[in-house]
């Protein structure tokens, strides 16, 4: 049985920000909002994202764990 390591495929279907099902338009996120929030995590300090919805700390921890598993 061939094992395929395709990160894009393996991670499809779940929004890394909130865990909801992804939308094709916003892959790998479920919405433009989550995409913006995730983007904001990496550019924090550079500029502010005009959103008052921030991910909960527990979500962030889960996300970080998730990314570590990916290595
Ligand atoms: Zn989401």
PDB file of N, CA, C and O and ligand atoms in Angstrom:
ATOM      1  N   UNK A   1       0.850  -1.203   0.000  1.00  0.00           N
ATOM      2  CA  UNK A   1       0.000   0.000   0.000  1.00  0.00           C
ATOM      3  C   UNK A   1       0.884   1.250   0.000  1.00  0.00           C
ATOM      4  O   UNK A   1       1.775   1.405   0.825  1.00  0.00           O
ATOM      5  N   UNK A   2       0.655   2.074  -0.936  1.00  0.00           N
ATOM      6  CA  UNK A   2       1.480   3.271  -1.063  1.00  0.00           C
ATOM      7  C   UNK A   2       1.000   4.356  -0.114  1.00  0.00           C
ATOM      8  O   UNK A   2      -0.179   4.655  -0.030  1.00  0.00           O
ATOM      9  N   UNK A   3       1.957   4.885   0.594  1.00  0.00           N
ATOM     10  CA  UNK A   3       1.619   5.998   1.488  1.00  0.00           C
ATOM     11  C   UNK A   3       1.871   7.319   0.777  1.00  0.00           C
ATOM     12  O   UNK A   3       2.955   7.554   0.262  1.00  0.00           O
ATOM     13  N   UNK A   4       0.876   8.129   0.757  1.00  0.00           N
ATOM     14  CA  UNK A   4       1.026   9.406   0.062  1.00  0.00           C
ATOM     15  C   UNK A   4       1.080  10.532   1.082  1.00  0.00           C
ATOM     16  O   UNK A   4       0.195  10.661   1.916  1.00  0.00           O
ATOM     17  N   UNK A   5       2.136  11.303   0.988  1.00  0.00           N
ATOM     18  CA  UNK A   5       2.270  12.430   1.909  1.00  0.00           C
ATOM     19  C   UNK A   5       2.029  13.735   1.170  1.00  0.00           C
ATOM     20  O   UNK A   5       2.955  14.380   0.700  1.00  0.00           O
ATOM     21  N   UNK A   6       0.797  14.049   1.049  1.00  0.00           N
ATOM     22  CA  UNK A   6       0.453  15.321   0.417  1.00  0.00           C
ATOM     23  C   UNK A   6      -0.207  16.203   1.456  1.00  0.00           C
ATOM     24  O   UNK A   6      -1.339  15.980   1.855  1.00  0.00           O
ATOM     25  N   UNK A   7       0.543  17.179   1.901  1.00  0.00           N
ATOM     26  CA  UNK A   7       0.059  18.032   2.980  1.00  0.00           C
ATOM     27  C   UNK A   7      -1.256  18.700   2.603  1.00  0.00           C
ATOM     28  O   UNK A   7      -2.199  18.726   3.365  1.00  0.00           O
ATOM     29  N   UNK A   8      -1.313  19.204   1.400  1.00  0.00           N
ATOM     30  CA  UNK A   8      -2.524  19.899   0.963  1.00  0.00           C
ATOM     31  C   UNK A   8      -3.746  19.004   1.045  1.00  0.00           C
ATOM     32  O   UNK A   8      -4.789  19.402   1.546  1.00  0.00           O
ATOM     33  N   UNK A   9      -3.594  17.771   0.598  1.00  0.00           N
ATOM     34  CA  UNK A   9      -4.724  16.849   0.622  1.00  0.00           C
ATOM     35  C   UNK A   9      -5.059  16.425   2.044  1.00  0.00           C
ATOM     36  O   UNK A   9      -6.200  16.383   2.437  1.00  0.00           O
ATOM     37  N   UNK A  10      -4.009  16.101   2.774  1.00  0.00           N
ATOM     38  CA  UNK A  10      -4.216  15.575   4.122  1.00  0.00           C
ATOM     39  C   UNK A  10      -4.907  16.586   5.019  1.00  0.00           C
ATOM     40  O   UNK A  10      -5.668  16.215   5.899  1.00  0.00           O
ATOM     41  N   UNK A  11      -4.645  17.846   4.767  1.00  0.00           N
ATOM     42  CA  UNK A  11      -5.176  18.853   5.665  1.00  0.00           C
ATOM     43  C   UNK A  11      -6.452  19.494   5.125  1.00  0.00           C
ATOM     44  O   UNK A  11      -6.966  20.423   5.681  1.00  0.00           O
ATOM     45  N   UNK A  12      -6.931  18.972   4.053  1.00  0.00           N
ATOM     46  CA  UNK A  12      -8.136  19.548   3.473  1.00  0.00           C
ATOM     47  C   UNK A  12      -9.364  19.127   4.273  1.00  0.00           C
ATOM     48  O   UNK A  12      -9.412  18.044   4.814  1.00  0.00           O
ATOM     49  N   UNK A  13     -10.323  20.031   4.337  1.00  0.00           N
ATOM     50  CA  UNK A  13     -11.574  19.660   4.963  1.00  0.00           C
ATOM     51  C   UNK A  13     -11.784  20.270   6.325  1.00  0.00           C
ATOM     52  O   UNK A  13     -12.904  20.317   6.801  1.00  0.00           O
ATOM     53  N   UNK A  14     -10.704  20.753   6.965  1.00  0.00           N
ATOM     54  CA  UNK A  14     -10.871  21.335   8.289  1.00  0.00           C
ATOM     55  C   UNK A  14     -10.185  22.685   8.359  1.00  0.00           C
ATOM     56  O   UNK A  14      -9.015  22.799   8.031  1.00  0.00           O
ATOM     57  N   UNK A  15     -10.934  23.661   8.807  1.00  0.00           N
ATOM     58  CA  UNK A  15     -10.365  24.994   8.959  1.00  0.00           C
ATOM     59  C   UNK A  15      -9.361  24.979  10.104  1.00  0.00           C
ATOM     60  O   UNK A  15      -9.697  24.573  11.208  1.00  0.00           O
ATOM     61  N   UNK A  16      -8.107  25.371   9.852  1.00  0.00           N
ATOM     62  CA  UNK A  16      -7.088  25.366  10.903  1.00  0.00           C
ATOM     63  C   UNK A  16      -7.364  26.392  11.990  1.00  0.00           C
ATOM     64  O   UNK A  16      -6.770  26.349  13.052  1.00  0.00           O
ATOM     65  N   UNK A  17      -8.254  27.299  11.691  1.00  0.00           N
ATOM     66  CA  UNK A  17      -8.536  28.351  12.664  1.00  0.00           C
ATOM     67  C   UNK A  17      -9.645  27.951  13.624  1.00  0.00           C
ATOM     68  O   UNK A  17      -9.517  28.107  14.830  1.00  0.00           O
ATOM     69  N   UNK A  18     -10.738  27.428  13.114  1.00  0.00           N
ATOM     70  CA  UNK A  18     -11.870  27.121  13.988  1.00  0.00           C
ATOM     71  C   UNK A  18     -12.297  25.658  13.904  1.00  0.00           C
ATOM     72  O   UNK A  18     -13.106  25.207  14.700  1.00  0.00           O
ATOM     73  N   UNK A  19     -11.740  24.909  12.943  1.00  0.00           N
ATOM     74  CA  UNK A  19     -12.050  23.497  12.868  1.00  0.00           C
ATOM     75  C   UNK A  19     -13.297  23.163  12.075  1.00  0.00           C
ATOM     76  O   UNK A  19     -13.671  22.001  11.946  1.00  0.00           O
ATOM     77  N   UNK A  20     -13.936  24.170  11.535  1.00  0.00           N
ATOM     78  CA  UNK A  20     -15.118  23.920  10.714  1.00  0.00           C
ATOM     79  C   UNK A  20     -14.715  23.405   9.340  1.00  0.00           C
ATOM     80  O   UNK A  20     -13.558  23.494   8.944  1.00  0.00           O
ATOM     81  N   UNK A  21     -15.699  22.918   8.616  1.00  0.00           N
ATOM     82  CA  UNK A  21     -15.415  22.430   7.276  1.00  0.00           C
ATOM     83  C   UNK A  21     -14.993  23.587   6.375  1.00  0.00           C
ATOM     84  O   UNK A  21     -15.539  24.674   6.458  1.00  0.00           O
ATOM     85  N   UNK A  22     -14.007  23.332   5.531  1.00  0.00           N
ATOM     86  CA  UNK A  22     -13.496  24.403   4.678  1.00  0.00           C
ATOM     87  C   UNK A  22     -14.418  24.652   3.493  1.00  0.00           C
ATOM     88  O   UNK A  22     -15.175  23.782   3.080  1.00  0.00           O
ATOM     89  N   UNK A  23     -14.311  25.867   2.989  1.00  0.00           N
ATOM     90  CA  UNK A  23     -15.015  26.224   1.765  1.00  0.00           C
ATOM     91  C   UNK A  23     -13.987  26.334   0.650  1.00  0.00           C
ATOM     92  O   UNK A  23     -12.917  26.914   0.843  1.00  0.00           O
ATOM     93  N   UNK A  24     -14.279  25.776  -0.509  1.00  0.00           N
ATOM     94  CA  UNK A  24     -13.315  25.807  -1.626  1.00  0.00           C
ATOM     95  C   UNK A  24     -12.795  27.210  -1.902  1.00  0.00           C
ATOM     96  O   UNK A  24     -11.620  27.399  -2.211  1.00  0.00           O
ATOM     97  N   UNK A  25     -13.645  28.192  -1.778  1.00  0.00           N
ATOM     98  CA  UNK A  25     -13.239  29.566  -2.069  1.00  0.00           C
ATOM     99  C   UNK A  25     -12.190  30.071  -1.089  1.00  0.00           C
ATOM    100  O   UNK A  25     -11.408  30.960  -1.411  1.00  0.00           O
ATOM    101  N   UNK A  26     -12.198  29.521   0.105  1.00  0.00           N
ATOM    102  CA  UNK A  26     -11.317  30.059   1.149  1.00  0.00           C
ATOM    103  C   UNK A  26     -10.335  29.030   1.661  1.00  0.00           C
ATOM    104  O   UNK A  26      -9.733  29.217   2.704  1.00  0.00           O
ATOM    105  N   UNK A  27     -10.182  27.923   0.945  1.00  0.00           N
ATOM    106  CA  UNK A  27      -9.257  26.904   1.398  1.00  0.00           C
ATOM    107  C   UNK A  27      -7.907  27.500   1.778  1.00  0.00           C
ATOM    108  O   UNK A  27      -7.400  28.372   1.082  1.00  0.00           O
ATOM    109  N   UNK A  28      -7.260  27.017   2.834  1.00  0.00           N
ATOM    110  CA  UNK A  28      -7.743  25.906   3.657  1.00  0.00           C
ATOM    111  C   UNK A  28      -8.624  26.364   4.815  1.00  0.00           C
ATOM    112  O   UNK A  28      -8.714  25.668   5.815  1.00  0.00           O
ATOM    113  N   UNK A  29      -9.252  27.491   4.655  1.00  0.00           N
ATOM    114  CA  UNK A  29     -10.082  28.003   5.743  1.00  0.00           C
ATOM    115  C   UNK A  29     -11.550  27.847   5.402  1.00  0.00           C
ATOM    116  O   UNK A  29     -11.911  27.475   4.286  1.00  0.00           O
ATOM    117  N   UNK A  30     -12.393  28.170   6.382  1.00  0.00           N
ATOM    118  CA  UNK A  30     -13.828  27.990   6.183  1.00  0.00           C
ATOM    119  C   UNK A  30     -14.474  29.287   5.719  1.00  0.00           C
ATOM    120  O   UNK A  30     -15.590  29.292   5.235  1.00  0.00           O
ATOM    121  N   UNK A  31     -13.762  30.380   5.872  1.00  0.00           N
ATOM    122  CA  UNK A  31     -14.354  31.658   5.514  1.00  0.00           C
ATOM    123  C   UNK A  31     -13.274  32.717   5.379  1.00  0.00           C
ATOM    124  O   UNK A  31     -12.137  32.517   5.814  1.00  0.00           O
ATOM    125  N   UNK A  32     -13.649  33.833   4.785  1.00  0.00           N
ATOM    126  CA  UNK A  32     -12.688  34.919   4.638  1.00  0.00           C
ATOM    127  C   UNK A  32     -12.250  35.420   6.004  1.00  0.00           C
ATOM    128  O   UNK A  32     -11.123  35.860   6.202  1.00  0.00           O
ATOM    129  N   UNK A  33     -13.156  35.339   6.953  1.00  0.00           N
ATOM    130  CA  UNK A  33     -12.843  35.820   8.299  1.00  0.00           C
ATOM    131  C   UNK A  33     -11.709  35.002   8.915  1.00  0.00           C
ATOM    132  O   UNK A  33     -10.736  35.545   9.446  1.00  0.00           O
ATOM    133  N   UNK A  34     -11.823  33.683   8.831  1.00  0.00           N
ATOM    134  CA  UNK A  34     -10.791  32.823   9.406  1.00  0.00           C
ATOM    135  C   UNK A  34      -9.474  33.017   8.659  1.00  0.00           C
ATOM    136  O   UNK A  34      -8.397  32.976   9.248  1.00  0.00           O
ATOM    137  N   UNK A  35      -9.568  33.196   7.356  1.00  0.00           N
ATOM    138  CA  UNK A  35      -8.364  33.417   6.564  1.00  0.00           C
ATOM    139  C   UNK A  35      -7.659  34.675   7.055  1.00  0.00           C
ATOM    140  O   UNK A  35      -6.444  34.697   7.239  1.00  0.00           O
ATOM    141  N   UNK A  36      -8.429  35.711   7.279  1.00  0.00           N
ATOM    142  CA  UNK A  36      -7.874  36.977   7.735  1.00  0.00           C
ATOM    143  C   UNK A  36      -7.274  36.829   9.120  1.00  0.00           C
ATOM    144  O   UNK A  36      -6.190  37.329   9.413  1.00  0.00           O
ATOM    145  N   UNK A  37      -7.980  36.112   9.971  1.00  0.00           N
ATOM    146  CA  UNK A  37      -7.493  35.927  11.332  1.00  0.00           C
ATOM    147  C   UNK A  37      -6.176  35.168  11.323  1.00  0.00           C
ATOM    148  O   UNK A  37      -5.218  35.535  11.988  1.00  0.00           O
ATOM    149  N   UNK A  38      -6.128  34.106  10.525  1.00  0.00           N
ATOM    150  CA  UNK A  38      -4.910  33.304  10.487  1.00  0.00           C
ATOM    151  C   UNK A  38      -3.758  34.119   9.934  1.00  0.00           C
ATOM    152  O   UNK A  38      -2.644  34.097  10.447  1.00  0.00           O
ATOM    153  N   UNK A  39      -4.047  34.857   8.895  1.00  0.00           N
ATOM    154  CA  UNK A  39      -3.026  35.720   8.305  1.00  0.00           C
ATOM    155  C   UNK A  39      -2.526  36.708   9.343  1.00  0.00           C
ATOM    156  O   UNK A  39      -1.332  36.970   9.458  1.00  0.00           O
ATOM    157  N   UNK A  40      -3.459  37.240  10.113  1.00  0.00           N
ATOM    158  CA  UNK A  40      -3.102  38.226  11.115  1.00  0.00           C
ATOM    159  C   UNK A  40      -2.142  37.683  12.157  1.00  0.00           C
ATOM    160  O   UNK A  40      -1.344  38.418  12.726  1.00  0.00           O
ATOM    161  N   UNK A  41      -2.211  36.370  12.409  1.00  0.00           N
ATOM    162  CA  UNK A  41      -1.321  35.783  13.403  1.00  0.00           C
ATOM    163  C   UNK A  41       0.128  35.935  12.983  1.00  0.00           C
ATOM    164  O   UNK A  41       1.017  36.070  13.815  1.00  0.00           O
ATOM    165  N   UNK A  42       0.356  35.859  11.669  1.00  0.00           N
ATOM    166  CA  UNK A  42       1.744  35.856  11.182  1.00  0.00           C
ATOM    167  C   UNK A  42       2.253  37.270  10.934  1.00  0.00           C
ATOM    168  O   UNK A  42       3.430  37.500  10.782  1.00  0.00           O
ATOM    169  N   UNK A  43       1.359  38.207  10.858  1.00  0.00           N
ATOM    170  CA  UNK A  43       1.809  39.575  10.592  1.00  0.00           C
ATOM    171  C   UNK A  43       1.503  40.486  11.766  1.00  0.00           C
ATOM    172  O   UNK A  43       1.569  41.689  11.654  1.00  0.00           O
ATOM    173  N   UNK A  44       1.191  39.889  12.907  1.00  0.00           N
ATOM    174  CA  UNK A  44       0.894  40.696  14.078  1.00  0.00           C
ATOM    175  C   UNK A  44       2.067  41.630  14.368  1.00  0.00           C
ATOM    176  O   UNK A  44       3.201  41.211  14.402  1.00  0.00           O
ATOM    177  N   UNK A  45       1.772  42.869  14.566  1.00  0.00           N
ATOM    178  CA  UNK A  45       2.833  43.826  14.801  1.00  0.00           C
ATOM    179  C   UNK A  45       3.096  44.671  13.574  1.00  0.00           C
ATOM    180  O   UNK A  45       3.545  45.803  13.674  1.00  0.00           O
ATOM    181  N   UNK A  46       2.835  44.099  12.422  1.00  0.00           N
ATOM    182  CA  UNK A  46       3.054  44.850  11.191  1.00  0.00           C
ATOM    183  C   UNK A  46       1.870  45.785  10.932  1.00  0.00           C
ATOM    184  O   UNK A  46       2.018  46.945  10.680  1.00  0.00           O
ATOM    185  N   UNK A  47       0.694  45.202  11.008  1.00  0.00           N
ATOM    186  CA  UNK A  47      -0.503  46.019  10.861  1.00  0.00           C
ATOM    187  C   UNK A  47      -1.682  45.306  11.496  1.00  0.00           C
ATOM    188  O   UNK A  47      -1.626  44.113  11.767  1.00  0.00           O
ATOM    189  N   UNK A  48      -2.753  46.026  11.697  1.00  0.00           N
ATOM    190  CA  UNK A  48      -3.911  45.476  12.402  1.00  0.00           C
ATOM    191  C   UNK A  48      -4.983  45.025  11.417  1.00  0.00           C
ATOM    192  O   UNK A  48      -5.286  45.717  10.469  1.00  0.00           O
ATOM    193  N   UNK A  49      -5.531  43.867  11.735  1.00  0.00           N
ATOM    194  CA  UNK A  49      -6.652  43.388  10.933  1.00  0.00           C
ATOM    195  C   UNK A  49      -7.940  43.988  11.500  1.00  0.00           C
ATOM    196  O   UNK A  49      -8.174  43.905  12.704  1.00  0.00           O
ATOM    197  N   UNK A  50      -8.744  44.593  10.655  1.00  0.00           N
ATOM    198  CA  UNK A  50      -9.989  45.199  11.143  1.00  0.00           C
ATOM    199  C   UNK A  50     -11.038  44.160  11.489  1.00  0.00           C
ATOM    200  O   UNK A  50     -12.021  43.993  10.795  1.00  0.00           O
ATOM    201  N   UNK A  51     -10.801  43.449  12.572  1.00  0.00           N
ATOM    202  CA  UNK A  51     -11.800  42.480  13.020  1.00  0.00           C
ATOM    203  C   UNK A  51     -11.821  42.466  14.540  1.00  0.00           C
ATOM    204  O   UNK A  51     -10.788  42.619  15.179  1.00  0.00           O
ATOM    205  N   UNK A  52     -12.987  42.328  15.099  1.00  0.00           N
ATOM    206  CA  UNK A  52     -13.044  42.274  16.553  1.00  0.00           C
ATOM    207  C   UNK A  52     -13.234  40.838  17.029  1.00  0.00           C
ATOM    208  O   UNK A  52     -13.452  40.580  18.196  1.00  0.00           O
ATOM    209  N   UNK A  53     -13.167  39.915  16.073  1.00  0.00           N
ATOM    210  CA  UNK A  53     -13.266  38.510  16.443  1.00  0.00           C
ATOM    211  C   UNK A  53     -11.876  37.909  16.443  1.00  0.00           C
ATOM    212  O   UNK A  53     -11.207  37.865  15.429  1.00  0.00           O
ATOM    213  N   UNK A  54     -11.452  37.454  17.592  1.00  0.00           N
ATOM    214  CA  UNK A  54     -10.139  36.833  17.693  1.00  0.00           C
ATOM    215  C   UNK A  54     -10.308  35.385  18.131  1.00  0.00           C
ATOM    216  O   UNK A  54     -11.231  35.059  18.863  1.00  0.00           O
ATOM    217  N   UNK A  55      -9.400  34.520  17.674  1.00  0.00           N
ATOM    218  CA  UNK A  55      -9.485  33.125  18.085  1.00  0.00           C
ATOM    219  C   UNK A  55      -9.212  32.962  19.575  1.00  0.00           C
ATOM    220  O   UNK A  55      -8.418  33.696  20.159  1.00  0.00           O
ATOM    221  N   UNK A  56      -9.884  31.999  20.173  1.00  0.00           N
ATOM    222  CA  UNK A  56      -9.655  31.775  21.594  1.00  0.00           C
ATOM    223  C   UNK A  56      -8.276  31.166  21.811  1.00  0.00           C
ATOM    224  O   UNK A  56      -7.727  30.508  20.945  1.00  0.00           O
ATOM    225  N   UNK A  57      -7.784  31.362  22.997  1.00  0.00           N
ATOM    226  CA  UNK A  57      -6.445  30.886  23.279  1.00  0.00           C
ATOM    227  C   UNK A  57      -6.341  29.374  23.099  1.00  0.00           C
ATOM    228  O   UNK A  57      -5.371  28.861  22.591  1.00  0.00           O
ATOM    229  N   UNK A  58      -7.355  28.670  23.507  1.00  0.00           N
ATOM    230  CA  UNK A  58      -7.330  27.221  23.371  1.00  0.00           C
ATOM    231  C   UNK A  58      -7.254  26.826  21.905  1.00  0.00           C
ATOM    232  O   UNK A  58      -6.611  25.850  21.549  1.00  0.00           O
ATOM    233  N   UNK A  59      -7.917  27.601  21.051  1.00  0.00           N
ATOM    234  CA  UNK A  59      -7.857  27.312  19.626  1.00  0.00           C
ATOM    235  C   UNK A  59      -6.446  27.509  19.104  1.00  0.00           C
ATOM    236  O   UNK A  59      -5.953  26.739  18.303  1.00  0.00           O
ATOM    237  N   UNK A  60      -5.806  28.553  19.580  1.00  0.00           N
ATOM    238  CA  UNK A  60      -4.451  28.836  19.138  1.00  0.00           C
ATOM    239  C   UNK A  60      -3.510  27.709  19.554  1.00  0.00           C
ATOM    240  O   UNK A  60      -2.664  27.283  18.797  1.00  0.00           O
ATOM    241  N   UNK A  61      -3.689  27.226  20.752  1.00  0.00           N
ATOM    242  CA  UNK A  61      -2.824  26.149  21.235  1.00  0.00           C
ATOM    243  C   UNK A  61      -3.014  24.901  20.398  1.00  0.00           C
ATOM    244  O   UNK A  61      -2.070  24.226  20.031  1.00  0.00           O
ATOM    245  N   UNK A  62      -4.263  24.616  20.088  1.00  0.00           N
ATOM    246  CA  UNK A  62      -4.554  23.445  19.267  1.00  0.00           C
ATOM    247  C   UNK A  62      -3.921  23.595  17.894  1.00  0.00           C
ATOM    248  O   UNK A  62      -3.390  22.645  17.339  1.00  0.00           O
ATOM    249  N   UNK A  63      -3.981  24.796  17.377  1.00  0.00           N
ATOM    250  CA  UNK A  63      -3.406  25.057  16.063  1.00  0.00           C
ATOM    251  C   UNK A  63      -1.904  24.860  16.097  1.00  0.00           C
ATOM    252  O   UNK A  63      -1.326  24.241  15.222  1.00  0.00           O
ATOM    253  N   UNK A  64      -1.264  25.352  17.127  1.00  0.00           N
ATOM    254  CA  UNK A  64       0.184  25.229  17.224  1.00  0.00           C
ATOM    255  C   UNK A  64       0.580  23.768  17.338  1.00  0.00           C
ATOM    256  O   UNK A  64       1.527  23.319  16.719  1.00  0.00           O
ATOM    257  N   UNK A  65      -0.190  23.023  18.135  1.00  0.00           N
ATOM    258  CA  UNK A  65       0.094  21.592  18.248  1.00  0.00           C
ATOM    259  C   UNK A  65      -0.046  20.937  16.893  1.00  0.00           C
ATOM    260  O   UNK A  65       0.746  20.094  16.501  1.00  0.00           O
ATOM    261  N   UNK A  66      -1.082  21.323  16.179  1.00  0.00           N
ATOM    262  CA  UNK A  66      -1.373  20.762  14.875  1.00  0.00           C
ATOM    263  C   UNK A  66      -0.189  20.985  13.946  1.00  0.00           C
ATOM    264  O   UNK A  66       0.245  20.106  13.227  1.00  0.00           O
ATOM    265  N   UNK A  67       0.346  22.184  13.971  1.00  0.00           N
ATOM    266  CA  UNK A  67       1.435  22.516  13.063  1.00  0.00           C
ATOM    267  C   UNK A  67       2.688  21.739  13.444  1.00  0.00           C
ATOM    268  O   UNK A  67       3.492  21.367  12.584  1.00  0.00           O
ATOM    269  N   UNK A  68       2.876  21.495  14.716  1.00  0.00           N
ATOM    270  CA  UNK A  68       4.056  20.742  15.126  1.00  0.00           C
ATOM    271  C   UNK A  68       3.967  19.300  14.635  1.00  0.00           C
ATOM    272  O   UNK A  68       4.937  18.708  14.228  1.00  0.00           O
ATOM    273  N   UNK A  69       2.758  18.769  14.664  1.00  0.00           N
ATOM    274  CA  UNK A  69       2.574  17.401  14.203  1.00  0.00           C
ATOM    275  C   UNK A  69       2.925  17.254  12.734  1.00  0.00           C
ATOM    276  O   UNK A  69       3.267  16.182  12.266  1.00  0.00           O
ATOM    277  N   UNK A  70       2.826  18.355  12.051  1.00  0.00           N
ATOM    278  CA  UNK A  70       3.013  18.325  10.598  1.00  0.00           C
ATOM    279  C   UNK A  70       4.469  18.105  10.202  1.00  0.00           C
ATOM    280  O   UNK A  70       4.754  17.648   9.136  1.00  0.00           O
ATOM    281  N   UNK A  71       5.378  18.436  11.097  1.00  0.00           N
ATOM    282  CA  UNK A  71       6.777  18.360  10.745  1.00  0.00           C
ATOM    283  C   UNK A  71       7.250  16.931  10.500  1.00  0.00           C
ATOM    284  O   UNK A  71       6.923  16.064  11.275  1.00  0.00           O
TER     285      UNK A  71
HETATM  286 ZN1  LIG B   1     -12.812  28.753  10.275  1.00  0.00          ZN
END
